[in-house]
Every structure is written in structure tokens, then in C-alpha cells.
Amino acid sequence: MLRTHTCGELTKTQLNQEVTLCGWVQKIRNKGFIVWIDLRDRFGITQLVFDEQRTSKEVFQKSLGLGREYVIQIKGKVLERESKNSNLLTGEIEIMVEKLDVISKSETPPFTIETETDGGEELRMKYRYLDIRRDPIRENLIFRHKVTLEIRNFLSNANFIDVETPCLIKSTPEGARDFVVPSRINPGQFYALPQSPQTFKQLLIIGGIDRYFQIVKCFRDEDLRADRQPEFTQIDCEMAFITQDDILIQFEEMIKHLLKKIKGIEINSFPRLTYSESMSRFGSDKPDIRFGMELTYLDDVLKNKGFDVFDKSESIIGISIPEASSYTRKEIDSLIEWVKKPQIGSKGLIWIKYLSDGSFKSSIDKFFTDDDFKKTVEKTKSKAGDLILIMAGAKKSIQSQMGMLRLEMGERLGLRNPKLYAPLWIIDFPLLQWNEDDKRYYAMHHPFTSPKTEDIDLLDTDPSSVRANAHDLILNGNEIGGGSIRIHDSKLQKKLFSLLGFSEKKYIEQFGFLIDAFKYGAPPHGGIAIGLDRLVAILGGSETIRDFIAFPKNNSARDVMIDAPSKLETDQLKELNLKSLNK
Amino acid sequence: MLRTHTCGELTKTQLNQEVTLCGWVQKIRNKGFIVWIDLRDRFGITQLVFDEQRTSKEVFQKSLGLGREYVIQIKGKVLERESKNSNLLTGEIEIMVEKLDVISKSETPPFTIETETDGGEELRMKYRYLDIRRDPIRENLIFRHKVTLEIRNFLSNANFIDVETPCLIKSTPEGARDFVVPSRINPGQFYALPQSPQTFKQLLIIGGIDRYFQIVKCFRDEDLRADRQPEFTQIDCEMAFITQDDILIQFEEMIKHLLKKIKGIEINSFPRLTYSESMSRFGSDKPDIRFGMELTYLDDVLKNKGFDVFDKSESIIGISIPEASSYTRKEIDSLIEWVKKPQIGSKGLIWIKYLSDGSFKSSIDKFFTDDDFKKTVEKTKSKAGDLILIMAGAKKSIQSQMGMLRLEMGERLGLRNPKLYAPLWIIDFPLLQWNEDDKRYYAMHHPFTSPKTEDIDLLDTDPSSVRANAHDLILNGNEIGGGSIRIHDSKLQKKLFSLLGFSEKKYIEQFGFLIDAFKYGAPPHGGIAIGLDRLVAILGGSETIRDFIAFPKNNSARDVMIDAPSKLETDQLKELNLKSLNK
């Protein structure tokens, strides 16, 4: 060891001991006759003193040559500080340095290595190894380590077995795009990187593993949205001989355990909402239930009063914004602009101010009476001082638009408190979604999801009304996990593939091994996959997953630090029997 | 839950309880009026009884239709067995079945699902999900889980932080061949899959993480030898502010901890051999030290006695095979054939039988006296009854040939006891190896390995004599891990790249980010990477890693179960801007 202690452990207990420390120079305060240096490592900061009177001339001189981020080794004596710093673990002591060795010099870093930095995103990513030296990023990585290990031990104690599944698998063009890997030994053929170990975990269950988990890298070649990564980490789990209820209970326990162990927060049982209830109340299948502002259906109150926009709409939905009746015309106009953005896609917004004196002011004064407004207020449970925002149109569209507006207002009013944790389950998703462009059904989760037993007959008559035995785990408005009871019967699985437009030749070619496996005694099974990156970020009080990934890629799927991807050498391509069409 | 208990937990404690079990039909014994069924799940086997007298007619009839590997759910009462089976956890009881449901039928499996199976390797791989149902494979996977979790907790307690490094990185044609991944978003560019997270772990250390570990998939596109996998799992570790000694102590502790915790075996401190001592004594840099039979240098005894073969050789090396003087001519001839195989490459073998009566018989009787043989016996520490095998030739060649012969004889004589664990360290490897074909040096470990400080000057004058601060961890004749102290100085790193034939343009292009990182205060650091697959296999008493991997690939790097790799759809290739030259 090049040190006797870390920079985070010395206290008065070690007074007068000779110690050796290593670390980075964080800060230098030079008073001329005395130099203080903050020495930093992962464990903390220790104050060093070089004193013209008490330090040897040679060492004192040397200290004057130090700069920020120099790596040094020092030997010295632990002394009690005159002015203690109770914010530091080592704040009671300082080291009177007797010996100083510079291990590595440092050029001036491209940004300041402090909690608050002057480095922009791009620069921080290019020098990520310096960014990691900053307290918040380092603490995020340590936090991720702790959460992950806690999950592993929890699942292991619950009899789950960690099994590694392969990374070089087979491409299945259903779902998102695969990353592929050319095989040199099998020319003209490719592996794919897994989007999830779905079929493998099912095979492990068929193989009798009973309870499986894995914390595993998965890959998706998508056009990147903000805060998505081409490679991401999944807590992947599967259980045999269970019902959906067992899965929900098991993973509810896990999240509760994490919240208690890591955050000291106790949570009661998670609400369970059906997909249709969630859409209806929150306009979203991943509702943030830390605040109310639920969607209210105003058709019976506001329809057929002569206001054309309402009368011709399928549905009228309002939400009540607490204490917002004082919004100015300008503020309301900016909200109207906001809902008209293409990402929201609303045609507009109607507003009713329920003023604190009990009177009303509204953009539709002409068409409605105070009595209509009173009924609206009753229905939306508004209080004097609230602002009611209303949309009218096709029900599904305005549900989701109102859902987005609700979230935005929650954000603006500071109701999305990152210190609160509000998990819930969404269940009873539709099994299939009709796509008007392709004129075919797509699986809402994936093709292995089991329909609800009572809905199986509807597969023949009304596929879009079939509900799936699927469940999403939602935390603070984020989908952090999803899963289902799986099909374990080859006939039903074949039927699903057919409904999804697979020819028999195709599904046998791609999933024949799974259909075969069902022939040799498949147990009922199901599971869940939870996004580790996002779970950790939310538990860590952030919604930016990049801050919890050591070496993330940017929005063009590039690693700007190592500069990947990059061109190959000609020989490499040749060996792979490939020709690049970009030259 | 579809069950109240697993098949491995019922004992007399639950007598007369009503229970529900699920599992696979392992075995059926039908005595006409009574049917016994062994019901199996991951946790054990429970005996079910269907009795013409006591079981309802309907259920009894149903039981007659069951077959092997059917998945069933039963309800029944726990009864005490008449003839107990003390080999089974549940051997005291049986279940009188009252209700029987067939969950999934099974076709006859392609091989028997028993500890000893009639299925060949290829068939077992194609139906790996059935192979996993067999006790030994399932137990191997559970064993792997336990070892892995133990490692994680051990390292975490030793202050190592588990940090995930990226899987989509940059191709660096030095070393083994990379698997590459075409980027669709960056046309004409490729990612590579990591052969190890080497540079990333160094950057984490430079980033102040201090102690890093990761259990991580790595990839190598090699022409596969038996028992190598294109994807494999590595316990990857790195430490800051340490010397080589600290690394050896830390990971010695880890292996000792595993042996004690998992196998109940206590081991003293590991021997440390230098590379040259190991080559000299065992003819190998991964010696199996569970048995003796060390190489003996016989030059001073047997040279210059008029036997041309010896006189003209650089070196004469013998090993003494205990109690093998009774080997027949035929047996010895077959040994001679064995050493002449191209994989060994020896020209032949000379033998001296030291018979139990103290007399000698030898293939070189004519040239040597009994006195010469007596000296040979003394030198090789042979006992009457032993057989001395001798090779002569170029020293390095016959060292390694004798090393292979030693291992083979250890194997044949049953001296490689899988219940014994003999770990050791090999240190002081050469830093560089000269390749006569390319007329250039290659790094014996990798280009980031630090030379020993006292040898640095030799880099300019005699590079091949420079020793590295490298260490290999050997267990029972297998290299299970390797590592080193790394270079942390950009000048030295550049020098190494130059010695390895990199142009400045090239090393900056490929490793510029690491050389840059050294400029901002790099701590001394080093680490190790241990092959998890092999470590687990050896701890599990096997040397076949495939038995400890859930879904291994075969020697052509194929997954025969899912049939990967495979051809892509034309659209997929087109999107990637690639053209396959095989059509």
C-alpha cells in the first residue's frame, strides 16, 4: 500500500500518529508563510499543512510547486485543527507534512473538478474520467453499486438464481431494431445482440430453474430520444408456477425493500390501476400519482349548450389547477401555445377562472351561464382561486393531451417532489394494438405475453379488445419495469404469431426452439424486467439516467471520449466478408 | 402461487397437512392397484401415491395417463412413508393424491432426464432447456450463482465498487480479433465488443474510483479451441495507490475466502514463482503443483559420455515417474508416440527403468554405465521401481515438452486430484515476446503492463530481457487469472507503443484518450482479471467450462439450440450500408 489511511478516515483518534496519505490536490490556499492543501480521494478530503516554521525548507519549497489535480503522496503527523470543520469527516484534524512526493503532475483540467462545474455536457463527456472525479458523479456510481448489490442479495434470498444468458444471439426483426455482429467463422451470417433475454429466461424456466434473475446489458438500435441509451441495463426476472398476483407481490416487496434500505422510506402496498382506468383518470399509462389534478369528464355539464366546439366533440375533459385563477392572459396564452406544440398536438385550450371572490371568468363566457360553471366546479372539485383547463375532441387524443398538460402543470407548480416516491402497478393492458399504416396488429408488450384466460375466445372475434396478463411498474410517472404472464402452450403461441402477421415458416425459423420447448412440459410462468438505469436515477433523486452511467453515449449513440464508433481497417472488413457501401 | 410447497421441503413436520405441489413427472411405478410417481422441481423430489383403494376413481384413472416430463399440479395429504428413503430430503413422507391437474403434457424427450443421460453432446446442446433439467447441470448453474454472489459481496466488503463499462466500444486490432457491430446511425462506422474493459477500468481509477470491480461479459473472435467460448465472463478488478504485493494479497484472500466458504477448504498463503523458475521446474507457466515429478537437469551427469544425441543438445531434462519401472515396451512405445504428436512436437524419449531390485534397464544401455544411471537416479530423486523419462534438445523446447509430458503422466497416474486445490502466483513475466515471423515485439500480457522499475533502462538496450510487473493466478494447472501493475505515465506508455510497432499516429488514434488521461494526475494502479467460467468449473470439480454455462456455443461458435448466427434479412443489411460478399 502506498498509504496508511485514506483521505476520509482520520479523526482525533489518530492524534500525533505518523500517517501516509495519497490523493489529488483539490485546493491550495497559500498565505505566504503557510500553505494549506485539501487532499482528495474517493473517501474524503484531508487538510494538509505546510508551515514555513515547522516544515523542512525542502518540503515547503516543493509544496509551492503543486497544482490542482496533482497526485501526491505525503507523510506527516496528525494534529488537531484550530478551526474545526464539522462538515468534513476529517474536519477535526490536519496533517503537518514532513515528506512530499509528486506521483503525477496534472495539466490544468478542461473544467473545474468541483460539485458545481463550469464544464458543458460535451466537454464533460469527452473527459468523463475527470467528470467522475466530481463528487456528484462519483457518488451516483457508488449509489448504483449499492442499489445493484442490494437487489442481487434480495433476489437471491428470495430463491432467485442469477443465470447469465448469451449476448451473441439471433436476430428477430420483430420489435425494435437489433444491433448485429457479423460472424467470421460462419461467413455471411450474423449474431444479434439481445434486446432482452426474453426467450432465454423462458427456456430457463422450462428447464426447471424455477426462479431466475439477471442484471444484464441489453441493446436497441433505435433513433435515440433524449435520455435513451443504445445499451442499457435490465433487472430481468422470471418465476415458475405463479399467477400475476405473485409477481406483483414479489417485486412490490423488492421496491419497498430498496426504498426502506436505501432511502429509509416506508411505503404501503402499491395501488393497482387497470390500463383503461389509468388512461381515463390520468391520460397516461404511466401516471405520476404524487399529485392529484385528475382528468374530469365534463360532457354532461357542458355539452348541448350551443357551443359548437363542445357539441361536436366526442368528449370534453377538464383539469383543475390549484390556486391558478390569477394567471394573466399572457400566462394562459403561453399554456395554449404549449399544448399546440407538435409533441402535444392539441388544437387549443379553454379556460375557466374560478376567482377567489366566487365569480367566474372564462374564454367561453358567451356560451355558458354561471350555473354551468358552478356545475363544472363541482364536478372538477375546484376551489375558489383555481383555474380549470378544458379540451374537447376525440376521447383518446384529448385524454393523452390532457395527461401531458397535467404533468406539465405538476412540474410547473412543483408538485413532482423528487423526495416523494409513489409507485404503482398498471395492469390489464390491451394485448394487441392495431397499426393503421401497416394494417396489422402489433403486440403491446411482446409476442410471448399471455392473454387473460377469460378473453382468449375474443382472439378470434375481436382481437383488439383482448386484455393481456401484463403489468407495468410505474414510479413517479416513469415506467421503470414491465412484464407479464407468458404463454406456455405451443398452440396459443402459434395463434399469437399468426395474429401478428408471422407466416408459419417465419415463426418456426425464428422461434421454433421456443415452440418446441413448449412440447416437453412447460410450467406456467411469468416475470418482469426493470430498467436499472432509470430505477437508480429515480432513487437517486434524478431523472437523467446519464448521470448514473459511468461512460454513457450521446444522442448520436457516440462515445465521444473514446471516439466510437469508428472506421474499421480494410483487412477487418475483408475477413468478415463484408463490403461497406459508404466510402 | 400454484403450490403451497416446493417438491423439496415436506417432512414429517407437515404430516396430515393438505398440500398443493407442482412439478415434472420424473418417474412412474405402476403396480396395477397402486401408482407411485416421483414429482420433481428445482428443490427436490416428492413421492406421490395414487391408490385404487383410497384415491377417487377419476383421479386414479387420470394418473394412468401421465407420462415422463408432464407438468402437473396435485393436491393431497402428507402421509408417513412405510419404507423411508434417507437419500431424499422428503424421504420420510409421501403425498396421497386427491386432486390431479395436467398443466402441460410432454412428448418423449430426446434423451433421458437423469443424472446419467443417454444424450450425446450435440443433442443435449440442441435441447439445452431439457439438459438443464438434469441434476448435474442445474446444480452447476446454482453453484455458479452462489460463487458469483459470494465474490460480489466479498469485493464490495473490501471497498470495491461495481461499475458497468460499455459494451459498444472501439475496435483496437492489437491482440485477439474483435467482434464488431456496424452502426446504422453513423454509416460506415463500427463499434467493437470489448475483449476486456481494460482501458475503461484504468480510466475509472484515474477518475478516482479507487477500487473497481465488475463481473462482465467479454468477447474474442478467435478460432475456437476446445473449451473456449467466443463470449466469456470475467471478474475484472482494479486498485489505486497499491503495489503488486497488495494485489496478490487481496486476491489471494478472495480465493481463500471462496475455498473456505464454498468448499470448506482452508489454504495457506499461495506460493509465488517467477516465470523463469516455473518454466525451469515445471516446463510451464501454469504449473499443476498438486504433484511433484519436477523437471531435472541432467547435463552434468549425462553429457560428454559419448552419446551423440546428448552431447549435441543444448540441454538434457528428465522426470521421474513413480512406480512405473514395470511399464512394458508397448506402454513405453505408446508414450514415445504421444510425445511425438505435433501438439507436443518432441523428437523422442529416452527411458531408464530403475527396477525394484536396484538394477537398471534403459534404451541407452550401450552408452552409459550403471554408475551414470546411479547419478541420474540421485539427481532425479528416484526410488527403486521408478521410471525416468528423458528428453534432449533446445532448452526452451524440451522444457515445455517435458512440462506437457509431466502433466500427462500426472493425469494417467491419477495425481491430478480434483478434490485438491493448489493455487499459486506466477510473477516476473517477460514484458515482451519477439515474434520471428513479424520481426516485432508483442506484449506478453498487454500494452498497458508496467515494466519492473529496475528494468526500465533495459527497454532501450535489451527489450526482451525486461521483466513485467505482471502476475498470473494459477489453480490446478489452469491459468484462472492474470493482471499487472499498469503504466500510469504518458511518456512510458508512448515508449511501449513504439516498441510494439505502433506509429504515433496510430496509438494516438486508438489510445489517445488514455494517454490524455495520464496528463491530468494518474495514480499508480494495477489489477487482475479472473475467468469466471473456468474458476467456477474448477471449484465445481470439473474442467469443462461448458457444463457451467447455461447456453454455451459449440466449437464453431454456434448456438445450435437457437441456430445462431444466421442470415439477415436483406433490408437489415441495407439499413447498415453493408453488402455481404457471400451470396
XYZ file of C-alpha atoms in Angstrom, chain A residues 1-3 6 22-24 41-43 69-72 103-110 126-130 132-134 138 141-142 144-145 148-149 152-153 156 159-173 177-191 193 199-201 203-217 219 221-224 230-233 239-243 246 250 488 506 509-510 513-514 516-524 532-533 549-551 553 555-559 561-569 572-582, chain B residues 1-3 6 22-24 41-43 69-72 103-110 126-130 132-134 138 141-142 144-145 148-149 152-153 156 159-173 177-191 193 199-201 203-217 219 221-224 230-233 239-243 246 250 488 506 509-510 513-514 516-524 532-533 549-551 553 555-559 561-569 572-582:
302
model
C 0.000 0.000 0.000
C 1.215 3.464 -0.852
C -0.846 4.868 2.041
C -7.487 7.063 3.072
C -2.190 9.620 -1.265
C -4.618 11.619 -3.333
C -5.345 14.519 -5.618
C -9.589 10.705 -2.724
C -12.797 8.655 -3.122
C -13.255 8.528 0.636
C -5.204 17.619 -9.611
C -1.564 16.731 -8.961
C -1.355 13.241 -7.476
C 0.846 13.277 -4.403
C 3.440 10.944 -8.143
C 1.871 12.557 -11.220
C 1.630 16.139 -12.310
C -1.518 17.480 -13.890
C -2.155 19.943 -16.633
C -4.955 22.406 -15.905
C -8.174 20.377 -16.276
C -10.581 21.498 -19.018
C -15.084 13.872 -23.605
C -13.179 13.951 -20.317
C -15.544 11.684 -18.465
C -12.679 10.340 -16.313
C -12.322 13.867 -14.914
C -16.166 11.136 -12.468
C -13.788 12.804 -10.007
C -16.545 15.288 -9.174
C -18.762 9.604 -8.179
C -21.789 5.492 -9.338
C -21.304 4.343 -5.759
C -25.684 2.499 -8.275
C -23.297 -0.123 -6.917
C -27.482 -3.184 -7.511
C -25.888 -5.306 -4.808
C -28.902 -9.114 -6.036
C -28.938 -10.126 -2.394
C -31.006 -14.374 -4.069
C -34.593 -18.022 -4.102
C -33.913 -16.440 -7.477
C -30.871 -17.818 -9.313
C -28.633 -15.436 -11.252
C -28.058 -17.093 -14.629
C -26.094 -15.491 -17.457
C -27.718 -15.752 -20.859
C -25.799 -15.307 -24.107
C -25.033 -11.957 -25.678
C -24.423 -13.270 -29.180
C -27.848 -14.489 -30.201
C -30.128 -14.498 -33.216
C -31.708 -11.552 -34.960
C -35.500 -11.347 -34.765
C -36.698 -8.344 -36.712
C -34.048 -2.864 -34.459
C -31.278 -5.288 -33.477
C -27.604 -4.476 -33.337
C -25.939 -7.250 -35.330
C -22.493 -8.838 -35.251
C -21.029 -10.433 -38.373
C -19.607 -13.923 -37.835
C -16.197 -14.540 -39.386
C -16.269 -18.295 -38.796
C -19.744 -18.574 -40.337
C -19.385 -16.270 -43.343
C -22.480 -14.381 -44.440
C -24.136 -14.991 -41.084
C -24.725 -12.621 -38.182
C -25.395 -12.734 -34.479
C -27.175 -8.506 -29.508
C -36.737 -16.281 -24.822
C -33.730 -17.483 -22.819
C -35.337 -16.748 -19.496
C -36.228 -21.579 -21.583
C -34.545 -21.484 -18.171
C -37.950 -21.709 -16.543
C -38.906 -24.580 -18.860
C -35.546 -26.040 -17.821
C -36.728 -26.075 -14.221
C -34.696 -23.157 -12.805
C -37.960 -22.037 -11.128
C -36.824 -18.514 -10.290
C -34.334 -16.675 -12.462
C -32.804 -13.229 -12.363
C -30.037 -11.429 -14.137
C -28.805 -7.858 -14.186
C -27.916 -7.702 -17.820
C -26.913 -5.405 -20.640
C -29.200 -3.369 -26.762
C -30.677 0.222 -32.249
C -33.250 2.985 -32.042
C -33.172 6.523 -33.270
C -32.227 7.964 -29.961
C -28.285 2.154 -27.203
C -27.057 -0.148 -24.443
C -28.919 -0.260 -21.172
C -29.141 -2.479 -18.135
C -40.805 -17.182 -11.983
C -42.498 -20.554 -12.484
C -45.779 -21.869 -11.076
C -47.147 -18.449 -10.237
C -50.010 -16.126 -11.056
C -47.431 -13.425 -7.125
C -42.739 -10.204 -5.105
C -46.682 -21.684 -22.181
C -41.183 -17.441 -40.345
C -37.498 -20.237 -38.346
C -37.241 -17.579 -35.663
C -36.885 -23.632 -30.478
C -39.337 -21.996 -28.061
C -40.514 -26.948 -29.476
C -39.678 -26.362 -25.840
C -43.375 -25.978 -25.000
C -43.840 -29.603 -26.154
C -41.763 -31.075 -23.350
C -43.679 -29.948 -20.294
C -43.743 -26.175 -19.857
C -44.797 -24.752 -16.492
C -46.965 -21.640 -16.178
C -31.835 -0.449 -13.770
C -30.524 2.839 -15.171
C -23.883 5.585 -16.121
C -20.092 5.632 -15.969
C -19.493 6.039 -19.700
C -23.204 7.608 -25.139
C -27.716 11.358 -28.547
C -25.978 10.173 -31.719
C -25.029 6.924 -29.961
C -21.401 8.033 -29.883
C -18.879 7.663 -27.110
C -14.351 10.063 -25.113
C -13.010 7.046 -26.999
C -14.498 8.263 -30.282
C -16.598 5.211 -31.101
C -17.987 4.002 -33.421
C -15.155 4.391 -35.900
C -13.973 3.059 -39.251
C -12.506 -0.427 -39.428
C -9.252 -1.376 -41.061
C -11.055 -6.464 -40.771
C -13.959 -5.949 -43.163
C -12.440 -8.341 -45.667
C -12.086 -11.069 -43.057
C -15.777 -10.645 -42.293
C -16.723 -10.992 -45.958
C -18.329 -7.586 -45.873
C -18.203 -4.520 -48.021
C -19.149 -1.102 -46.760
C -21.303 0.860 -49.195
C -20.077 4.156 -47.662
C -48.965 -19.368 -6.106
C -49.954 -22.563 -7.839
C -48.374 -24.533 -4.968
C -41.941 -26.992 -3.301
C -46.415 -28.562 -8.884
C -43.638 -30.146 -10.873
C -42.493 -32.545 -13.520
C -38.859 -29.450 -9.268
C -35.678 -27.437 -8.712
C -35.845 -28.042 -4.984
C -41.907 -34.811 -18.016
C -45.620 -33.985 -17.837
C -46.132 -30.863 -15.739
C -48.820 -31.476 -13.149
C -50.780 -28.428 -16.728
C -48.691 -29.407 -19.749
C -48.210 -32.719 -21.485
C -44.819 -33.782 -22.743
C -43.678 -35.670 -25.766
C -40.997 -38.256 -25.075
C -37.812 -36.246 -24.511
C -34.954 -36.847 -26.967
C -29.890 -28.553 -29.140
C -32.310 -29.232 -26.299
C -30.331 -27.397 -23.667
C -33.540 -26.473 -21.796
C -34.057 -30.208 -21.192
C -30.726 -28.061 -17.656
C -33.459 -30.150 -16.009
C -30.827 -32.784 -15.228
C -28.927 -27.454 -12.778
C -25.814 -23.253 -12.576
C -26.911 -22.823 -8.974
C -22.207 -20.588 -10.300
C -24.825 -18.247 -8.872
C -20.664 -15.216 -8.136
C -22.720 -13.627 -5.375
C -19.602 -9.695 -5.299
C -20.188 -9.428 -1.582
C -17.942 -4.967 -2.013
C -14.466 -1.451 -0.723
C -14.537 -2.334 -4.414
C -17.259 -0.567 -6.423
C -19.107 -2.480 -9.141
C -19.136 -0.177 -12.171
C -20.574 -1.147 -15.542
C -18.399 -0.238 -18.509
C -19.758 -0.020 -22.051
C -20.188 -2.975 -24.367
C -20.236 -0.975 -27.591
C -16.702 0.354 -27.771
C -13.942 0.915 -30.291
C -12.053 -1.660 -32.292
C -8.340 -1.966 -31.496
C -6.764 -4.545 -33.792
C -9.669 -10.290 -33.127
C -12.626 -8.076 -32.168
C -16.238 -8.830 -32.811
C -17.600 -5.692 -34.472
C -21.035 -4.091 -34.638
C -21.983 -1.893 -37.593
C -23.537 1.443 -36.630
C -26.639 2.411 -38.564
C -26.737 5.968 -37.231
C -23.061 6.506 -38.106
C -22.874 4.832 -41.529
C -19.606 3.125 -42.443
C -18.545 3.046 -38.789
C -18.401 0.163 -36.363
C -18.369 -0.482 -32.655
C -17.379 -5.625 -28.388
C -8.857 0.888 -20.709
C -12.176 1.725 -19.052
C -11.130 0.321 -15.730
C -9.972 5.445 -16.619
C -12.210 4.722 -13.632
C -9.131 4.570 -11.447
C -7.840 7.799 -12.949
C -11.345 9.087 -12.220
C -10.798 8.407 -8.538
C -12.986 5.299 -8.087
C -10.028 3.821 -6.143
C -11.236 0.213 -6.232
C -13.301 -1.115 -9.109
C -14.769 -4.476 -9.944
C -17.175 -5.846 -12.484
C -18.314 -9.324 -13.447
C -18.586 -8.738 -17.125
C -19.082 -10.424 -20.483
C -15.747 -11.241 -26.416
C -13.314 -13.708 -32.174
C -10.755 -16.492 -32.093
C -10.582 -19.714 -33.984
C -12.033 -21.766 -31.218
C -16.486 -16.559 -28.099
C -18.209 -14.825 -25.176
C -16.912 -15.389 -21.684
C -17.245 -13.819 -18.268
C -6.995 -0.822 -7.462
C -5.304 2.541 -6.978
C -2.334 3.501 -4.816
C -1.071 -0.059 -4.463
C 1.946 -2.209 -5.241
C -1.215 -5.604 -2.419
C -6.133 -9.063 -1.885
C 0.442 5.491 -15.432
C -1.878 5.029 -34.748
C -5.878 7.423 -32.863
C -6.559 4.285 -30.842
C -7.885 9.213 -24.707
C -5.822 7.087 -22.273
C -4.502 12.198 -22.457
C -5.943 10.910 -19.201
C -2.420 10.314 -17.851
C -1.836 14.067 -18.181
C -4.377 15.011 -15.529
C -2.978 13.271 -12.474
C -2.935 9.475 -12.789
C -2.433 7.402 -9.635
C -0.297 4.257 -9.593
C -15.270 -16.719 -14.018
C -16.288 -19.647 -16.226
C -22.622 -22.037 -18.793
C -26.388 -22.046 -19.303
C -26.342 -21.703 -23.081
C -21.755 -22.224 -28.022
C -16.654 -25.291 -31.303
C -17.879 -23.493 -34.419
C -19.145 -20.639 -32.239
C -22.713 -21.670 -32.985
C -25.673 -21.819 -30.655
C -30.422 -24.512 -29.968
C -31.497 -21.159 -31.411
C -29.462 -21.721 -34.578
C -27.304 -18.610 -34.398
C -25.574 -16.980 -36.155
C -27.939 -16.813 -39.113
C -28.563 -14.839 -42.284
C -30.041 -11.377 -42.017
C -32.978 -10.056 -43.955
C -31.345 -5.162 -42.363
C -28.058 -5.245 -44.281
C -29.168 -2.400 -46.498
C -30.013 -0.226 -43.486
C -26.495 -0.855 -42.236
C -24.957 0.193 -45.546
C -23.309 -3.191 -45.872
C -23.028 -5.774 -48.553
C -22.249 -9.392 -47.836
C -19.692 -10.881 -50.221
C -21.116 -14.381 -49.610
